[in-house]
């Protein structure tokens, strides 16, 4: 290979690496910094100057987070809503996708349209709030689960995948007299695992990260608060006390709102980071599902 | 099919409309019985979507009423467009629309520029492992909640301990720390770059996959012509992803009055409320906090109508453009 040095190529290399390295640092630094603060003595952290590693190492912040009953309860609620909603949504949305993928189904078109229309409008915050009120879902755990049981978009994603599956298994099962539900449960569900995993991960991340419903519908019920909502409360308390940093310096407690928040942030982030390899594996697949199949 | 054959077999005259209708009825009933399972399963789904997605639409009537929660639907006082008039005579609402529009515009432009730039440069990384690592890092923030992201933004911009102020001070670009979040002139850009931090990596995926499908012969031809890397980027890669950029741009125009509200809600404070309030925050404030359901719903409908119109126009344009590029 002949190698000629072209000036513009060299400049491009420099620009490319500068940008990519800067970008990567900008992405990772705040996260590493939060870890460092969460492992640092609370009062010491207020002096500033903590970058990549803790200066006065302590596990006090985590101890304090993991012994607070409000946070533990919020974690329990968050895990419950995530698991229950994900399982239910994936099962129900794929059942819907399945019946709408059956070409012989007489009401396939109208029902599909009924669902697709919902992607283009939303009644809005107030009518939805009043509906929850009318259904007596305010201040209940079910308000996290019920309004999001079905998603038209996810239904379309799953249905596209199911349409790509070979019909031969279904036909032979029908010959054997298997019911629609049996075919769904025994044949279609197992064959659709990749798309179901993708959808499940997205639903789970969405559930884990949502906080607005906790504030809007269950804001007055502490026992139903979620991790993200608790984190939000910590956030606003930190913003409000930033002026009173001076007074904080004289307090005797080892932990401060800032250090508690850093520790809570890391605890809240951890499941996402742990799921990350799976997210990676499935979402690229999820993005290309539909086009490549068959 | 069957009916036709029967018709032919019995007599040579074509079946009348009535006979056809009757035959269809029989066929329909037979099918309905055969797939009664599908029909039964679909009923709860239809009921669900009617209750949770269609029924709330009746709430739009509130925008034309002087709604009082104590009264029933038919006892409400109808006021025509009074709520809409009030919205636009109010001095806050036009400001709220302006904020929403400019923040969406900034998000749109920054989002496009950074995603495309990141994809273009990452595409030039030839080492597969390095490329994979960089990409993996880049879309991590997409999966973090806005609560976490805004927390990070507050930390980074903090006048006391924030790294941005530290760096600016170190290089003597400023004399004393800037309280970014207390100054209205920075707010839109803070929101814009928060979005860049969270979404650039994710947004670049579609461009990278579009680049991967560019015909490699084009690059070979460019090599033969003696093109350097920059020229290949400009004359081959960029034109190769042009259709993707174009379609995404059109689709995103539909979101021009949809700036989201989480960032603004979480980062906003009394000092910047003049520039931070978006339509959604306005709805939340008037509807939930002040219990003025009618005014809030009117604002929501106004936003919804404009968005739907924009989406419709954008889709139409996208389809027209898509068809054009086919020929």
Coordinates of C-alpha atoms in Angstrom, one line a residue, chain A:
Chain A
X1 CA 0.0 0.0 0.0
X2 CA 1.3 3.4 -0.9
X3 CA 0.9 5.9 1.8
X4 CA 0.8 9.6 0.9
X5 CA 0.4 12.2 3.6
X6 CA -2.5 14.5 2.8
X7 CA -2.7 17.6 4.9
X8 CA -6.5 17.6 5.1
X9 CA -6.4 13.9 6.2
X10 CA -4.2 14.8 9.1
X11 CA -6.4 17.7 10.1
X12 CA -9.4 15.4 9.8
X13 CA -7.7 12.9 12.1
X14 CA -7.0 15.5 14.7
X15 CA -10.5 17.0 14.5
X16 CA -12.0 13.5 14.7
X17 CA -10.1 12.3 17.7
X18 CA -10.5 15.7 19.5
X19 CA -14.2 15.6 19.1
X20 CA -14.7 11.9 19.9
X21 CA -12.5 12.0 23.0
X22 CA -14.1 15.2 24.2
X23 CA -17.5 13.8 23.6
X24 CA -16.7 10.6 25.5
X25 CA -15.2 12.5 28.4
X26 CA -18.3 14.8 28.5
X27 CA -20.5 11.7 28.7
X28 CA -18.5 9.8 31.3
X29 CA -17.1 12.5 33.5
X30 CA -20.4 13.6 35.2
X31 CA -21.2 10.0 36.0
X32 CA -17.7 9.3 37.4
X33 CA -17.9 12.5 39.3
X34 CA -21.2 11.5 40.9
X35 CA -19.7 8.2 42.0
X36 CA -16.7 10.1 43.5
X37 CA -19.0 12.5 45.4
X38 CA -21.2 9.6 46.6
X39 CA -18.2 7.9 48.1
X40 CA -16.8 11.1 49.7
X41 CA -17.5 12.6 53.1
X42 CA -20.5 14.9 52.8
X43 CA -19.2 18.0 54.4
X44 CA -15.8 17.7 52.7
X45 CA -17.5 17.4 49.3
X46 CA -19.1 20.9 49.8
X47 CA -15.7 22.4 49.6
X48 CA -15.6 21.4 46.0
X49 CA -12.6 20.1 44.1
X50 CA -13.7 16.5 43.8
X51 CA -13.3 15.2 40.3
X52 CA -12.6 11.6 39.5
X53 CA -11.9 10.1 42.9
X54 CA -13.2 10.7 46.4
X55 CA -10.9 12.7 48.7
X56 CA -12.2 11.5 52.1
X57 CA -13.5 8.1 51.4
X58 CA -16.6 6.9 53.2
X59 CA -19.6 4.6 52.8
X60 CA -21.7 6.7 55.1
X61 CA -23.8 8.1 52.3
X62 CA -24.8 4.7 51.0
X63 CA -25.4 3.5 54.5
X64 CA -27.7 6.5 55.1
X65 CA -29.5 5.9 51.8
X66 CA -30.0 2.2 52.4
X67 CA -31.4 2.7 55.9
X68 CA -33.9 5.4 55.1
X69 CA -37.3 3.8 55.2
X70 CA -38.8 6.2 52.7
X71 CA -36.1 5.4 50.1
X72 CA -36.3 1.7 50.7
X73 CA -40.1 1.8 50.3
X74 CA -39.7 3.8 47.2
X75 CA -37.3 1.3 45.8
X76 CA -39.7 -1.5 46.6
X77 CA -42.6 0.3 44.8
X78 CA -40.3 1.1 41.8
X79 CA -39.2 -2.5 41.4
X80 CA -42.8 -3.8 41.8
X81 CA -44.2 -1.4 39.2
X82 CA -41.5 -2.1 36.8
X83 CA -41.8 -5.9 37.0
X84 CA -45.6 -6.0 37.0
X85 CA -46.1 -3.5 34.3
X86 CA -43.5 -4.9 32.0
X87 CA -44.8 -8.5 32.3
X88 CA -48.4 -7.4 31.8
X89 CA -47.7 -5.0 29.0
X90 CA -45.6 -7.4 27.0
X91 CA -48.1 -10.2 27.4
X92 CA -51.2 -8.1 26.6
X93 CA -49.6 -6.1 23.8
X94 CA -48.3 -9.3 22.1
X95 CA -51.7 -11.0 22.5
X96 CA -53.3 -8.0 20.8
X97 CA -50.6 -8.0 18.1
X98 CA -51.3 -11.7 17.6
X99 CA -55.0 -11.5 17.0
X100 CA -54.4 -8.5 14.8
X101 CA -51.9 -10.5 12.8
X102 CA -54.4 -13.2 12.0
X103 CA -55.4 -12.4 8.4
X104 CA -58.7 -14.3 8.7
X105 CA -59.9 -12.1 11.6
X106 CA -63.0 -10.3 10.5
X107 CA -62.5 -7.1 12.6
X108 CA -58.8 -6.9 12.0
X109 CA -58.9 -3.6 10.0
X110 CA -61.2 -1.6 12.2
X111 CA -59.5 -2.6 15.4
X112 CA -56.1 -2.0 14.0
X113 CA -57.2 1.5 13.0
X114 CA -58.7 2.1 16.4
X115 CA -55.3 1.6 17.9
X116 CA -53.2 3.4 15.3
X117 CA -55.3 6.6 15.7
X118 CA -54.3 6.7 19.3
X119 CA -50.7 7.3 18.2
X120 CA -51.7 10.7 16.7
X121 CA -53.6 12.3 19.5
X122 CA -53.7 12.5 23.2
X123 CA -56.5 13.9 25.2
X124 CA -54.0 15.8 27.4
X125 CA -53.0 16.0 31.0
X126 CA -56.2 17.4 32.5
X127 CA -58.8 15.0 30.8
X128 CA -56.5 12.1 31.7
X129 CA -56.2 13.3 35.3
X130 CA -59.9 13.5 35.6
X131 CA -60.3 10.1 34.2
X132 CA -58.0 8.6 36.8
X133 CA -60.0 10.5 39.4
X134 CA -63.3 9.2 38.1
X135 CA -61.9 5.6 38.1
X136 CA -60.7 6.1 41.7
X137 CA -57.2 5.3 40.6
X138 CA -55.7 8.4 42.3
X139 CA -53.4 7.5 45.2
X140 CA -53.3 3.8 44.3
X141 CA -50.6 1.6 43.1
X142 CA -52.7 0.5 40.1
X143 CA -52.3 4.0 38.5
X144 CA -48.8 3.0 37.6
X145 CA -49.9 -0.2 35.9
X146 CA -53.4 0.3 34.3
X147 CA -53.1 3.4 32.1
X148 CA -50.0 1.9 30.3
X149 CA -51.2 -1.7 29.7
X150 CA -51.2 -1.4 25.9
X151 CA -49.1 0.6 23.5
X152 CA -50.1 1.0 19.9
X153 CA -46.5 1.5 18.8
X154 CA -45.2 -1.6 20.5
X155 CA -48.2 -3.5 19.1
X156 CA -47.1 -2.5 15.6
X157 CA -43.5 -3.5 16.3
X158 CA -44.5 -6.9 17.6
X159 CA -47.1 -7.5 14.8
X160 CA -44.6 -6.7 12.1
X161 CA -42.3 -9.3 13.6
X162 CA -45.2 -11.9 13.9
X163 CA -46.2 -11.3 10.3
X164 CA -42.7 -12.3 9.3
X165 CA -42.9 -15.7 11.0
X166 CA -43.6 -18.7 8.8
X167 CA -47.2 -19.8 8.7
X168 CA -46.4 -23.4 8.4
X169 CA -46.3 -24.2 12.2
X170 CA -49.5 -22.4 12.7
X171 CA -51.3 -24.2 9.9
X172 CA -50.2 -27.6 11.1
X173 CA -51.2 -26.8 14.7
X174 CA -54.6 -25.7 13.4
X175 CA -54.9 -29.0 11.6
X176 CA -54.4 -30.7 14.9
X177 CA -57.3 -28.6 16.3
X178 CA -55.2 -26.3 18.5
X179 CA -57.1 -23.2 19.7
X180 CA -55.9 -19.7 18.9
X181 CA -54.8 -19.2 22.5
X182 CA -52.8 -22.4 22.5
X183 CA -51.1 -21.4 19.2
X184 CA -50.3 -18.0 20.7
X185 CA -48.9 -19.4 23.9
X186 CA -47.1 -22.5 22.5
X187 CA -45.9 -21.3 19.1
X188 CA -46.1 -17.6 18.5
X189 CA -44.8 -16.4 21.9
X190 CA -41.7 -18.6 21.9
X191 CA -40.9 -17.7 18.3
X192 CA -41.2 -14.0 19.0
X193 CA -38.7 -13.9 21.9
X194 CA -36.3 -11.5 20.3
X195 CA -38.9 -8.8 19.7
X196 CA -40.6 -9.4 23.0
X197 CA -37.2 -9.0 24.8
X198 CA -36.7 -5.7 23.0
X199 CA -40.1 -4.4 23.9
X200 CA -39.8 -5.6 27.4
X201 CA -36.5 -3.8 27.9
X202 CA -38.0 -0.5 26.6
X203 CA -41.1 -0.8 28.8
X204 CA -39.0 -1.6 31.8
X205 CA -36.6 1.3 31.3
X206 CA -39.6 3.6 30.8
X207 CA -41.3 2.4 34.0
X208 CA -38.1 2.6 36.0
X209 CA -37.4 6.2 34.8
X210 CA -40.9 7.6 35.1
X211 CA -41.6 10.0 37.9
X212 CA -44.3 12.3 36.6
X213 CA -47.2 9.9 37.3
X214 CA -45.9 9.5 40.8
X215 CA -46.0 13.2 41.3
X216 CA -49.3 13.9 39.5
X217 CA -51.4 11.0 40.6
X218 CA -49.8 9.9 43.9
X219 CA -48.0 13.0 45.0
X220 CA -49.8 13.0 48.4
X221 CA -49.3 9.4 49.2
X222 CA -45.8 8.9 50.5
X223 CA -46.0 5.1 50.7
X224 CA -46.5 5.0 46.9
X225 CA -43.6 7.2 46.0
X226 CA -41.0 6.0 43.6
X227 CA -37.2 6.2 43.6
X228 CA -37.2 8.8 40.8
X229 CA -39.7 10.9 42.5
X230 CA -37.7 10.7 45.8
X231 CA -34.6 11.7 43.8
X232 CA -36.5 14.6 42.4
X233 CA -37.5 15.8 45.8
X234 CA -33.8 15.6 46.9
X235 CA -32.9 17.5 43.7
X236 CA -35.2 20.4 44.6
X237 CA -34.1 20.4 48.2
X238 CA -30.5 20.7 47.1
X239 CA -31.3 23.6 44.7
X240 CA -33.1 25.4 47.4
X241 CA -30.3 25.0 50.0
X242 CA -27.5 26.0 47.7
X243 CA -27.6 29.4 49.2
X244 CA -27.3 28.0 52.7
X245 CA -24.2 26.0 52.0
X246 CA -22.4 28.1 54.6
X247 CA -24.8 27.1 57.3
X248 CA -24.4 23.4 56.2
X249 CA -20.7 23.6 56.8
X250 CA -21.2 24.1 60.5
X251 CA -23.7 21.2 60.9
X252 CA -22.3 18.2 62.6
X253 CA -23.8 15.5 60.4
X254 CA -21.4 13.6 58.1
X255 CA -23.9 13.3 55.3
X256 CA -25.4 16.3 53.4
X257 CA -28.3 16.5 50.9
X258 CA -25.7 16.7 48.1
X259 CA -23.9 13.5 49.1
X260 CA -27.2 11.7 49.8
X261 CA -28.4 12.7 46.3
X262 CA -25.2 11.5 44.7
X263 CA -25.6 8.1 46.4
X264 CA -29.3 7.9 45.5
X265 CA -28.5 8.7 41.9
X266 CA -26.0 5.9 41.7
X267 CA -28.4 3.5 43.3
X268 CA -31.1 4.5 40.9
X269 CA -28.7 4.3 37.9
X270 CA -27.3 0.9 38.8
X271 CA -30.1 -1.4 37.4
X272 CA -29.9 0.5 34.1
X273 CA -26.2 0.0 33.9
X274 CA -26.6 -3.7 34.8
X275 CA -29.3 -4.1 32.1
X276 CA -27.1 -2.3 29.6
X277 CA -25.5 -5.3 28.0
X278 CA -29.0 -6.7 27.3
X279 CA -30.2 -3.4 26.1
X280 CA -27.3 -3.3 23.7
X281 CA -27.9 -6.8 22.4
X282 CA -31.6 -6.4 21.8
X283 CA -32.2 -2.8 20.8
X284 CA -30.1 -2.8 17.7
X285 CA -32.1 -5.9 16.8
X286 CA -35.2 -4.1 17.7
X287 CA -34.4 -1.2 15.6
X288 CA -33.9 -3.3 12.5
X289 CA -36.8 -5.6 13.2
X290 CA -39.4 -5.5 10.5
X291 CA -37.1 -4.5 7.6
X292 CA -34.7 -7.4 7.7
X293 CA -36.9 -10.2 8.7
X294 CA -37.5 -13.0 6.1

